[in-house]
Amino acid sequence: MTLKIDTARLTDELQVLAAFSDVPSPAVTRVVFSDQDLRARAWLRSLYSEAGLDVREDAVGNTFARWQGSDPSLGAVGTGSHTDAIPHSGMYDGTVGVLGGLEAIRALQRSGFQPRRSIELLMFTSEEPTRFGIGCLGSRLLCGSLSPESAAILKDSEGMSLEEVRAAAGFPGQLDSVALKLGYYSAFVELHIEQGPLLERREVPIGVVTAIAAPASMMVTVHGEGGHAGAVLMPYRKDALMAAAEISLAVEAAARTTGAIDSVATIGLCDVFPGAINSIPSRVRLGLDIRDIDADRRDRIIADLERSCRDVETRRGVRTEIQTINRDLPATCDPTIVSAAGAACDKYGLSYDRMVSRAYHDSLFMSRICPTAMVFIPCRAGVSHRPDEYSTPEAIAQGTLVLAETLAALAA
Ligand code: HGY
Ligand code: MN
Ligand code: MN
């Protein structure tokens, strides 16, 4: 069986999907359950139906498009990714895994392949933390690593709860109906852009992921004393922003000195209150993202953060609070799927690298309920989460081809 990917159609569908955005091209903003997200979902459902797939959506909007296999008693082979996009980002993060997964299924259908195990395309709800503050919301609920109770109380920046938002978006039903039973999938494979520079730098067309880094995110609130920028003299200040700056530099130093290049820490959110140029900050909220492929090493950075908070409290007379949003274990990808993806590359003469994913993905949580692996394709200069994120049609087609062959091997 030699598969043919319809590159023109796939590229065109990626462009159509990118247009469902709250900002003008080339940037994409598509926040979960926004009007643009709902429009995109409706359009995607029409594509799944056109391909003859059985479509269902769960109580949190995870979407499943199934190609029935000849033996429905067997666990299905899953593939897919997300289509929500953080503000002012690019058009390939996540979408390549959904539309590439769909084209992989269509290519297998066109070839006359008949799956024994059903092949199911997933579109996970809210992979990005943008609206509810936690990443992989849909896949966490699917694998049971987030309880329905904890999910129900999540709120967005307008104070709307997940319950209110999902009901208004047309996803009623009980959150406790979302978790999948073990065995529902026999395997899961996600196609995704690398979101890093290695494949392009090494001129290798495919990455086969062997491990996914462990993310942790937390909010640190520093409570100081406000006051008049002119009247309060320096020795008498309890400036929350200066304290937060010391904590930030301590976290950066901790990540830089673990002895491993895999340790990373980012402070992507900094909210200063009251936020007036002539008023000493009385409260600062920092959003931290700390990752490593080794959970213990990552946790040592968190320990340094905690130490720095205590130290700053003593020296500056401020009070700090650390709220942990998530602190996940890394994932090891399944060797059988890794070899199947490698064999698919060999079949088409595509070189590939085994590599670690430094971004987290829904696969991190799918690996809790079934053997899981990922296929990466290069993205230009490793850029992602930016409007200039880009992957060539050829790279996308090659990744889709490897995905299709891998799915066929797993579903045969
Ligand atoms: O942040 C991440 O790693 C993912 O792109 N949401
Ligand atoms: Mn992303
Ligand atoms: Mn992604």
GROMACS .gro file of C-alpha atoms and ligand atoms in nm:
model
  420
    1MET     CA    1   0.000   0.000   0.000
    2THR     CA    2   0.156   0.333  -0.103
    3LEU     CA    3  -0.029   0.631   0.035
    4LYS     CA    4  -0.079   0.966  -0.132
    5ILE     CA    5  -0.139   1.281   0.073
    6ASP     CA    6  -0.358   1.551  -0.083
    7THR     CA    7  -0.118   1.831   0.009
    8ALA     CA    8  -0.311   2.106  -0.171
    9ARG     CA    9  -0.636   2.021   0.008
   10LEU     CA   10  -0.463   1.992   0.348
   11THR     CA   11  -0.281   2.323   0.303
   12ASP     CA   12  -0.604   2.490   0.195
   13GLU     CA   13  -0.794   2.354   0.495
   14LEU     CA   14  -0.524   2.487   0.729
   15GLN     CA   15  -0.571   2.832   0.571
   16VAL     CA   16  -0.951   2.812   0.613
   17LEU     CA   17  -0.913   2.711   0.978
   18ALA     CA   18  -0.665   2.995   1.040
   19ALA     CA   19  -0.929   3.245   0.926
   20PHE     CA   20  -1.146   3.158   1.228
   21SER     CA   21  -0.958   3.414   1.436
   22ASP     CA   22  -1.021   3.723   1.648
   23VAL     CA   23  -0.716   3.896   1.500
   24PRO     CA   24  -0.620   3.956   1.136
   25SER     CA   25  -0.390   3.715   0.948
   26PRO     CA   26  -0.111   3.610   0.981
   27ALA     CA   27  -0.179   3.616   1.355
   28VAL     CA   28  -0.437   3.375   1.500
   29THR     CA   29  -0.632   3.413   1.822
   30ARG     CA   30  -0.891   3.139   1.884
   31VAL     CA   31  -0.971   3.107   2.251
   32VAL     CA   32  -1.172   2.808   2.365
   33PHE     CA   33  -1.554   2.851   2.338
   34SER     CA   34  -1.517   3.194   2.175
   35ASP     CA   35  -1.743   3.258   1.872
   36GLN     CA   36  -1.448   3.190   1.642
   37ASP     CA   37  -1.375   2.864   1.820
   38LEU     CA   38  -1.739   2.756   1.786
   39ARG     CA   39  -1.741   2.849   1.416
   40ALA     CA   40  -1.421   2.652   1.364
   41ARG     CA   41  -1.570   2.353   1.544
   42ALA     CA   42  -1.881   2.359   1.323
   43TRP     CA   43  -1.669   2.374   1.007
   44LEU     CA   44  -1.448   2.087   1.128
   45ARG     CA   45  -1.754   1.875   1.207
   46SER     CA   46  -1.867   1.921   0.845
   47LEU     CA   47  -1.528   1.792   0.726
   48TYR     CA   48  -1.546   1.487   0.956
   49SER     CA   49  -1.897   1.405   0.826
   50GLU     CA   50  -1.782   1.452   0.465
   51ALA     CA   51  -1.519   1.185   0.535
   52GLY     CA   52  -1.794   0.951   0.656
   53LEU     CA   53  -1.675   0.954   1.018
   54ASP     CA   54  -1.911   0.909   1.314
   55VAL     CA   55  -1.888   1.232   1.517
   56ARG     CA   56  -1.959   1.282   1.886
   57GLU     CA   57  -1.876   1.557   2.136
   58ASP     CA   58  -1.840   1.509   2.510
   59ALA     CA   59  -1.956   1.734   2.795
   60VAL     CA   60  -1.647   1.957   2.774
   61GLY     CA   61  -1.642   1.975   2.395
   62ASN     CA   62  -1.375   1.715   2.319
   63THR     CA   63  -1.469   1.599   1.969
   64PHE     CA   64  -1.433   1.240   1.841
   65ALA     CA   65  -1.460   1.147   1.472
   66ARG     CA   66  -1.450   0.771   1.432
   67TRP     CA   67  -1.373   0.552   1.130
   68GLN     CA   68  -1.535   0.226   1.234
   69GLY     CA   69  -1.303  -0.074   1.224
   70SER     CA   70  -1.410  -0.427   1.134
   71ASP     CA   71  -1.380  -0.537   1.498
   72PRO     CA   72  -1.555  -0.274   1.713
   73SER     CA   73  -1.485  -0.480   2.026
   74LEU     CA   74  -1.118  -0.377   2.012
   75GLY     CA   75  -0.975  -0.056   2.155
   76ALA     CA   76  -0.950   0.214   1.891
   77VAL     CA   77  -0.637   0.381   1.761
   78GLY     CA   78  -0.657   0.752   1.838
   79THR     CA   79  -0.495   1.050   1.673
   80GLY     CA   80  -0.555   1.425   1.693
   81SER     CA   81  -0.459   1.744   1.872
   82HIS     CA   82  -0.611   2.087   1.951
   83THR     CA   83  -0.736   2.384   1.750
   84ASP     CA   84  -0.751   2.652   2.018
   85ALA     CA   85  -0.481   2.916   1.970
   86ILE     CA   86  -0.333   3.152   2.225
   87PRO     CA   87  -0.365   3.527   2.153
   88HIS     CA   88  -0.159   3.656   1.858
   89SER     CA   89  -0.013   3.316   1.780
   90GLY     CA   90   0.032   3.106   1.466
   91MET     CA   91  -0.181   2.882   1.246
   92TYR     CA   92   0.003   2.546   1.277
   93ASP     CA   93   0.024   2.470   1.652
   94GLY     CA   94  -0.230   2.194   1.710
   95THR     CA   95  -0.416   2.237   1.382
   96VAL     CA   96  -0.160   2.027   1.192
   97GLY     CA   97  -0.247   1.736   1.421
   98VAL     CA   98  -0.621   1.771   1.367
   99LEU     CA   99  -0.632   1.839   0.992
  100GLY     CA  100  -0.326   1.621   0.930
  101GLY     CA  101  -0.498   1.344   1.124
  102LEU     CA  102  -0.809   1.388   0.911
  103GLU     CA  103  -0.609   1.380   0.587
  104ALA     CA  104  -0.422   1.070   0.713
  105ILE     CA  105  -0.759   0.896   0.754
  106ARG     CA  106  -0.878   1.015   0.410
  107ALA     CA  107  -0.553   0.893   0.250
  108LEU     CA  108  -0.604   0.551   0.408
  109GLN     CA  109  -0.967   0.547   0.289
  110ARG     CA  110  -0.856   0.637  -0.066
  111SER     CA  111  -0.600   0.355  -0.059
  112GLY     CA  112  -0.870   0.098   0.019
  113PHE     CA  113  -0.719   0.018   0.360
  114GLN     CA  114  -0.968  -0.144   0.596
  115PRO     CA  115  -0.889  -0.090   0.968
  116ARG     CA  116  -0.953  -0.381   1.205
  117ARG     CA  117  -0.936  -0.141   1.502
  118SER     CA  118  -1.142   0.176   1.461
  119ILE     CA  119  -0.933   0.487   1.398
  120GLU     CA  120  -1.060   0.790   1.587
  121LEU     CA  121  -0.964   1.153   1.529
  122LEU     CA  122  -0.979   1.368   1.843
  123MET     CA  123  -0.996   1.743   1.881
  124PHE     CA  124  -0.922   1.822   2.244
  125THR     CA  125  -1.089   2.114   2.417
  126SER     CA  126  -0.870   2.391   2.559
  127GLU     CA  127  -0.517   2.257   2.524
  128GLU     CA  128  -0.400   2.612   2.586
  129PRO     CA  129  -0.424   2.762   2.938
  130THR     CA  130  -0.544   3.098   2.798
  131ARG     CA  131  -0.903   3.102   2.922
  132PHE     CA  132  -0.914   2.879   3.229
  133GLY     CA  133  -0.551   2.903   3.341
  134ILE     CA  134  -0.464   2.536   3.303
  135GLY     CA  135  -0.336   2.362   2.990
  136CYS     CA  136  -0.480   2.041   2.846
  137LEU     CA  137  -0.814   2.085   3.021
  138GLY     CA  138  -0.999   1.848   2.784
  139SER     CA  139  -0.736   1.572   2.788
  140ARG     CA  140  -0.689   1.600   3.167
  141LEU     CA  141  -1.060   1.530   3.210
  142LEU     CA  142  -1.047   1.248   2.952
  143CYS     CA  143  -0.768   1.067   3.138
  144GLY     CA  144  -0.904   1.144   3.486
  145SER     CA  145  -0.603   1.348   3.599
  146LEU     CA  146  -0.832   1.646   3.672
  147SER     CA  147  -1.147   1.582   3.874
  148PRO     CA  148  -1.482   1.708   3.739
  149GLU     CA  149  -1.525   1.899   4.067
  150SER     CA  150  -1.194   2.086   4.029
  151ALA     CA  151  -1.271   2.157   3.662
  152ALA     CA  152  -1.624   2.284   3.727
  153ILE     CA  153  -1.501   2.569   3.947
  154LEU     CA  154  -1.239   2.698   3.701
  155LYS     CA  155  -1.319   3.056   3.606
  156ASP     CA  156  -1.209   3.279   3.320
  157SER     CA  157  -1.088   3.639   3.356
  158GLU     CA  158  -1.448   3.764   3.350
  159GLY     CA  159  -1.537   3.535   3.641
  160MET     CA  160  -1.742   3.298   3.419
  161SER     CA  161  -1.713   2.937   3.539
  162LEU     CA  162  -1.635   2.648   3.305
  163GLU     CA  163  -1.987   2.522   3.382
  164GLU     CA  164  -2.148   2.844   3.259
  165VAL     CA  165  -1.921   2.880   2.957
  166ARG     CA  166  -1.951   2.523   2.829
  167ALA     CA  167  -2.330   2.523   2.874
  168ALA     CA  168  -2.355   2.851   2.679
  169ALA     CA  169  -2.130   2.700   2.410
  170GLY     CA  170  -2.373   2.410   2.370
  171PHE     CA  171  -2.193   2.143   2.572
  172PRO     CA  172  -2.430   2.041   2.852
  173GLY     CA  173  -2.402   1.712   3.037
  174GLN     CA  174  -2.207   1.589   3.334
  175LEU     CA  175  -1.832   1.644   3.346
  176ASP     CA  176  -1.797   1.305   3.515
  177SER     CA  177  -1.911   1.147   3.187
  178VAL     CA  178  -1.593   1.270   3.013
  179ALA     CA  179  -1.332   1.031   3.160
  180LEU     CA  180  -1.256   0.740   2.925
  181LYS     CA  181  -1.241   0.380   3.042
  182LEU     CA  182  -0.901   0.211   3.024
  183GLY     CA  183  -0.883   0.017   2.699
  184TYR     CA  184  -1.099   0.266   2.511
  185TYR     CA  185  -0.785   0.335   2.303
  186SER     CA  186  -0.516   0.080   2.225
  187ALA     CA  187  -0.280   0.356   2.109
  188PHE     CA  188  -0.266   0.732   2.052
  189VAL     CA  189  -0.040   0.918   1.808
  190GLU     CA  190  -0.028   1.299   1.777
  191LEU     CA  191   0.121   1.490   1.483
  192HIS     CA  192   0.254   1.831   1.586
  193ILE     CA  193   0.503   2.098   1.480
  194GLU     CA  194   0.824   2.071   1.683
  195GLN     CA  195   0.796   2.421   1.833
  196GLY     CA  196   1.176   2.415   1.848
  197PRO     CA  197   1.470   2.453   1.604
  198LEU     CA  198   1.635   2.110   1.613
  199LEU     CA  199   1.477   1.934   1.312
  200GLU     CA  200   1.525   2.231   1.083
  201ARG     CA  201   1.883   2.285   1.205
  202ARG     CA  202   1.968   1.917   1.145
  203GLU     CA  203   1.772   1.916   0.814
  204VAL     CA  204   1.574   1.614   0.932
  205PRO     CA  205   1.210   1.600   0.813
  206ILE     CA  206   1.060   1.394   1.096
  207GLY     CA  207   1.094   1.383   1.474
  208VAL     CA  208   0.970   1.077   1.664
  209VAL     CA  209   0.907   1.182   2.022
  210THR     CA  210   1.034   0.954   2.298
  211ALA     CA  211   0.947   1.172   2.601
  212ILE     CA  212   0.735   1.477   2.684
  213ALA     CA  213   0.863   1.731   2.938
  214ALA     CA  214   0.683   1.772   3.271
  215PRO     CA  215   0.513   2.112   3.305
  216ALA     CA  216   0.435   2.293   3.628
  217SER     CA  217   0.257   2.627   3.650
  218MET     CA  218   0.189   2.843   3.947
  219MET     CA  219   0.074   3.191   4.046
  220VAL     CA  220   0.294   3.379   4.296
  221THR     CA  221   0.131   3.676   4.469
  222VAL     CA  222   0.350   3.928   4.649
  223HIS     CA  223   0.173   4.154   4.901
  224GLY     CA  224   0.369   4.470   4.994
  225GLU     CA  225   0.268   4.816   5.109
  226GLY     CA  226   0.159   5.074   4.858
  227GLY     CA  227   0.208   5.445   4.894
  228HIS     CA  228   0.296   5.774   4.729
  229ALA     CA  229   0.587   5.748   4.484
  230GLY     CA  230   0.724   6.080   4.607
  231ALA     CA  231   0.649   6.078   4.976
  232VAL     CA  232   0.762   5.731   5.087
  233LEU     CA  233   1.141   5.731   5.122
  234MET     CA  234   1.335   5.425   5.006
  235PRO     CA  235   1.430   5.284   5.349
  236TYR     CA  236   1.061   5.268   5.448
  237ARG     CA  237   0.924   5.091   5.143
  238LYS     CA  238   0.773   4.741   5.108
  239ASP     CA  239   0.761   4.752   4.731
  240ALA     CA  240   0.582   4.440   4.596
  241LEU     CA  241   0.728   4.478   4.247
  242MET     CA  242   1.089   4.497   4.364
  243ALA     CA  243   1.030   4.186   4.575
  244ALA     CA  244   0.871   4.013   4.274
  245ALA     CA  245   1.170   4.113   4.063
  246GLU     CA  246   1.409   3.943   4.308
  247ILE     CA  247   1.193   3.628   4.306
  248SER     CA  248   1.187   3.632   3.924
  249LEU     CA  249   1.564   3.654   3.896
  250ALA     CA  250   1.604   3.378   4.155
  251VAL     CA  251   1.377   3.147   3.951
  252GLU     CA  252   1.574   3.224   3.634
  253ALA     CA  253   1.903   3.155   3.815
  254ALA     CA  254   1.764   2.827   3.951
  255ALA     CA  255   1.668   2.708   3.600
  256ARG     CA  256   2.005   2.811   3.459
  257THR     CA  257   2.205   2.626   3.725
  258THR     CA  258   2.049   2.279   3.739
  259GLY     CA  259   2.334   2.149   3.521
  260ALA     CA  260   2.086   2.040   3.253
  261ILE     CA  261   1.979   2.225   2.937
  262ASP     CA  262   1.631   2.067   2.974
  263SER     CA  263   1.541   2.286   3.273
  264VAL     CA  264   1.337   2.592   3.174
  265ALA     CA  265   1.147   2.858   3.367
  266THR     CA  266   0.931   3.139   3.231
  267ILE     CA  267   0.744   3.423   3.396
  268GLY     CA  268   0.488   3.502   3.130
  269LEU     CA  269   0.241   3.697   3.343
  270CYS     CA  270   0.310   4.000   3.565
  271ASP     CA  271   0.015   4.193   3.703
  272VAL     CA  272   0.106   4.509   3.901
  273PHE     CA  273  -0.152   4.668   4.136
  274PRO     CA  274  -0.259   4.948   4.150
  275GLY     CA  275  -0.068   5.003   3.824
  276ALA     CA  276  -0.020   5.379   3.845
  277ILE     CA  277   0.310   5.544   3.757
  278ASN     CA  278   0.323   5.744   4.081
  279SER     CA  279   0.204   5.472   4.318
  280ILE     CA  280   0.428   5.213   4.484
  281PRO     CA  281   0.306   4.863   4.385
  282SER     CA  282   0.123   4.705   4.678
  283ARG     CA  283   0.049   4.373   4.507
  284VAL     CA  284   0.209   4.183   4.220
  285ARG     CA  285   0.089   3.853   4.069
  286LEU     CA  286   0.343   3.649   3.872
  287GLY     CA  287   0.249   3.358   3.641
  288LEU     CA  288   0.527   3.096   3.637
  289ASP     CA  289   0.583   2.808   3.396
  290ILE     CA  290   0.859   2.566   3.503
  291ARG     CA  291   0.948   2.253   3.303
  292ASP     CA  292   1.203   1.977   3.269
  293ILE     CA  293   1.208   1.624   3.130
  294ASP     CA  294   1.319   1.518   3.479
  295ALA     CA  295   1.046   1.584   3.737
  296ASP     CA  296   1.286   1.585   4.036
  297ARG     CA  297   1.510   1.844   3.871
  298ARG     CA  298   1.205   2.056   3.793
  299ASP     CA  299   1.089   2.025   4.153
  300ARG     CA  300   1.429   2.150   4.271
  301ILE     CA  301   1.362   2.474   4.082
  302ILE     CA  302   1.026   2.498   4.259
  303ALA     CA  303   1.206   2.445   4.592
  304ASP     CA  304   1.440   2.734   4.503
  305LEU     CA  305   1.134   2.948   4.425
  306GLU     CA  306   0.987   2.869   4.768
  307ARG     CA  307   1.320   2.951   4.936
  308SER     CA  308   1.344   3.281   4.750
  309CYS     CA  309   0.991   3.378   4.858
  310ARG     CA  310   1.076   3.315   5.222
  311ASP     CA  311   1.402   3.508   5.190
  312VAL     CA  312   1.233   3.808   5.027
  313GLU     CA  313   0.963   3.809   5.296
  314THR     CA  314   1.228   3.838   5.568
  315ARG     CA  315   1.443   4.101   5.398
  316ARG     CA  316   1.167   4.316   5.249
  317GLY     CA  317   0.883   4.273   5.496
  318VAL     CA  318   0.642   4.155   5.225
  319ARG     CA  319   0.411   3.852   5.227
  320THR     CA  320   0.406   3.594   4.945
  321GLU     CA  321   0.160   3.324   4.839
  322ILE     CA  322   0.226   3.042   4.593
  323GLN     CA  323  -0.077   2.881   4.425
  324THR     CA  324   0.009   2.567   4.226
  325ILE     CA  325  -0.205   2.535   3.912
  326ASN     CA  326  -0.054   2.209   3.786
  327ARG     CA  327   0.255   2.003   3.857
  328ASP     CA  328   0.258   1.710   3.616
  329LEU     CA  329   0.486   1.413   3.566
  330PRO     CA  330   0.670   1.377   3.233
  331ALA     CA  331   0.558   1.114   2.983
  332THR     CA  332   0.762   0.835   2.826
  333CYS     CA  333   0.637   0.748   2.478
  334ASP     CA  334   0.554   0.390   2.388
  335PRO     CA  335   0.846   0.205   2.220
  336THR     CA  336   0.614   0.004   1.992
  337ILE     CA  337   0.458   0.319   1.850
  338VAL     CA  338   0.799   0.484   1.827
  339SER     CA  339   0.922   0.189   1.618
  340ALA     CA  340   0.608   0.190   1.403
  341ALA     CA  341   0.664   0.558   1.325
  342GLY     CA  342   1.032   0.486   1.253
  343ALA     CA  343   0.935   0.204   1.015
  344ALA     CA  344   0.693   0.440   0.840
  345CYS     CA  345   0.979   0.688   0.786
  346ASP     CA  346   1.204   0.411   0.654
  347LYS     CA  347   0.931   0.299   0.410
  348TYR     CA  348   0.932   0.643   0.246
  349GLY     CA  349   1.303   0.708   0.284
  350LEU     CA  350   1.248   0.987   0.535
  351SER     CA  351   1.524   1.037   0.789
  352TYR     CA  352   1.407   1.094   1.146
  353ASP     CA  353   1.541   1.188   1.486
  354ARG     CA  354   1.420   1.047   1.816
  355MET     CA  355   1.367   1.346   2.042
  356VAL     CA  356   1.211   1.499   2.350
  357SER     CA  357   0.912   1.732   2.336
  358ARG     CA  358   0.981   2.043   2.539
  359ALA     CA  359   0.630   2.173   2.481
  360TYR     CA  360   0.352   1.987   2.655
  361HIS     CA  361   0.069   1.836   2.451
  362ASP     CA  362  -0.252   1.646   2.501
  363SER     CA  363  -0.036   1.337   2.444
  364LEU     CA  364   0.112   1.400   2.789
  365PHE     CA  365  -0.227   1.304   2.934
  366MET     CA  366  -0.326   1.045   2.675
  367SER     CA  367  -0.013   0.858   2.786
  368ARG     CA  368  -0.187   0.807   3.122
  369ILE     CA  369  -0.459   0.591   2.960
  370CYS     CA  370  -0.293   0.425   2.660
  371PRO     CA  371   0.042   0.374   2.482
  372THR     CA  372   0.120   0.710   2.322
  373ALA     CA  373   0.377   0.875   2.096
  374MET     CA  374   0.413   1.185   1.880
  375VAL     CA  375   0.538   1.268   1.532
  376PHE     CA  376   0.704   1.608   1.490
  377ILE     CA  377   0.768   1.814   1.177
  378PRO     CA  378   1.006   2.108   1.151
  379CYS     CA  379   0.883   2.464   1.192
  380ARG     CA  380   1.078   2.760   1.057
  381ALA     CA  381   1.352   2.873   1.300
  382GLY     CA  382   1.168   2.678   1.569
  383VAL     CA  383   0.926   2.967   1.607
  384SER     CA  384   0.585   2.898   1.765
  385HIS     CA  385   0.316   3.084   1.961
  386ARG     CA  386   0.386   3.374   1.721
  387PRO     CA  387   0.220   3.492   1.397
  388ASP     CA  388   0.533   3.399   1.197
  389GLU     CA  389   0.502   3.033   1.299
  390TYR     CA  390   0.542   2.836   0.974
  391SER     CA  391   0.578   2.482   0.839
  392THR     CA  392   0.608   2.407   0.467
  393PRO     CA  393   0.333   2.216   0.283
  394GLU     CA  394   0.592   1.948   0.207
  395ALA     CA  395   0.685   1.908   0.576
  396ILE     CA  396   0.318   1.889   0.674
  397ALA     CA  397   0.250   1.632   0.402
  398GLN     CA  398   0.548   1.420   0.509
  399GLY     CA  399   0.434   1.426   0.871
  400THR     CA  400   0.082   1.331   0.762
  401LEU     CA  401   0.218   1.045   0.551
  402VAL     CA  402   0.418   0.905   0.844
  403LEU     CA  403   0.114   0.944   1.069
  404ALA     CA  404  -0.109   0.761   0.821
  405GLU     CA  405   0.131   0.468   0.791
  406THR     CA  406   0.170   0.453   1.169
  407LEU     CA  407  -0.207   0.451   1.221
  408ALA     CA  408  -0.242   0.177   0.959
  409ALA     CA  409   0.021  -0.036   1.133
  410LEU     CA  410  -0.150   0.010   1.472
  411ALA     CA  411  -0.505  -0.047   1.338
  412ALA     CA  412  -0.433  -0.344   1.109
  413HGY     O1  413   0.275   2.553   2.642
  413HGY     C1  414   0.283   2.449   2.575
  413HGY     O2  415   0.378   2.376   2.586
  413HGY     C2  416   0.176   2.415   2.478
  413HGY     O3  417   0.208   2.471   2.353
  413HGY     N1  418   0.046   2.461   2.522
  414MN      MN  419   0.060   2.584   2.205
  415MN      MN  420   0.008   2.257   2.067
   0.00000   0.00000   0.00000
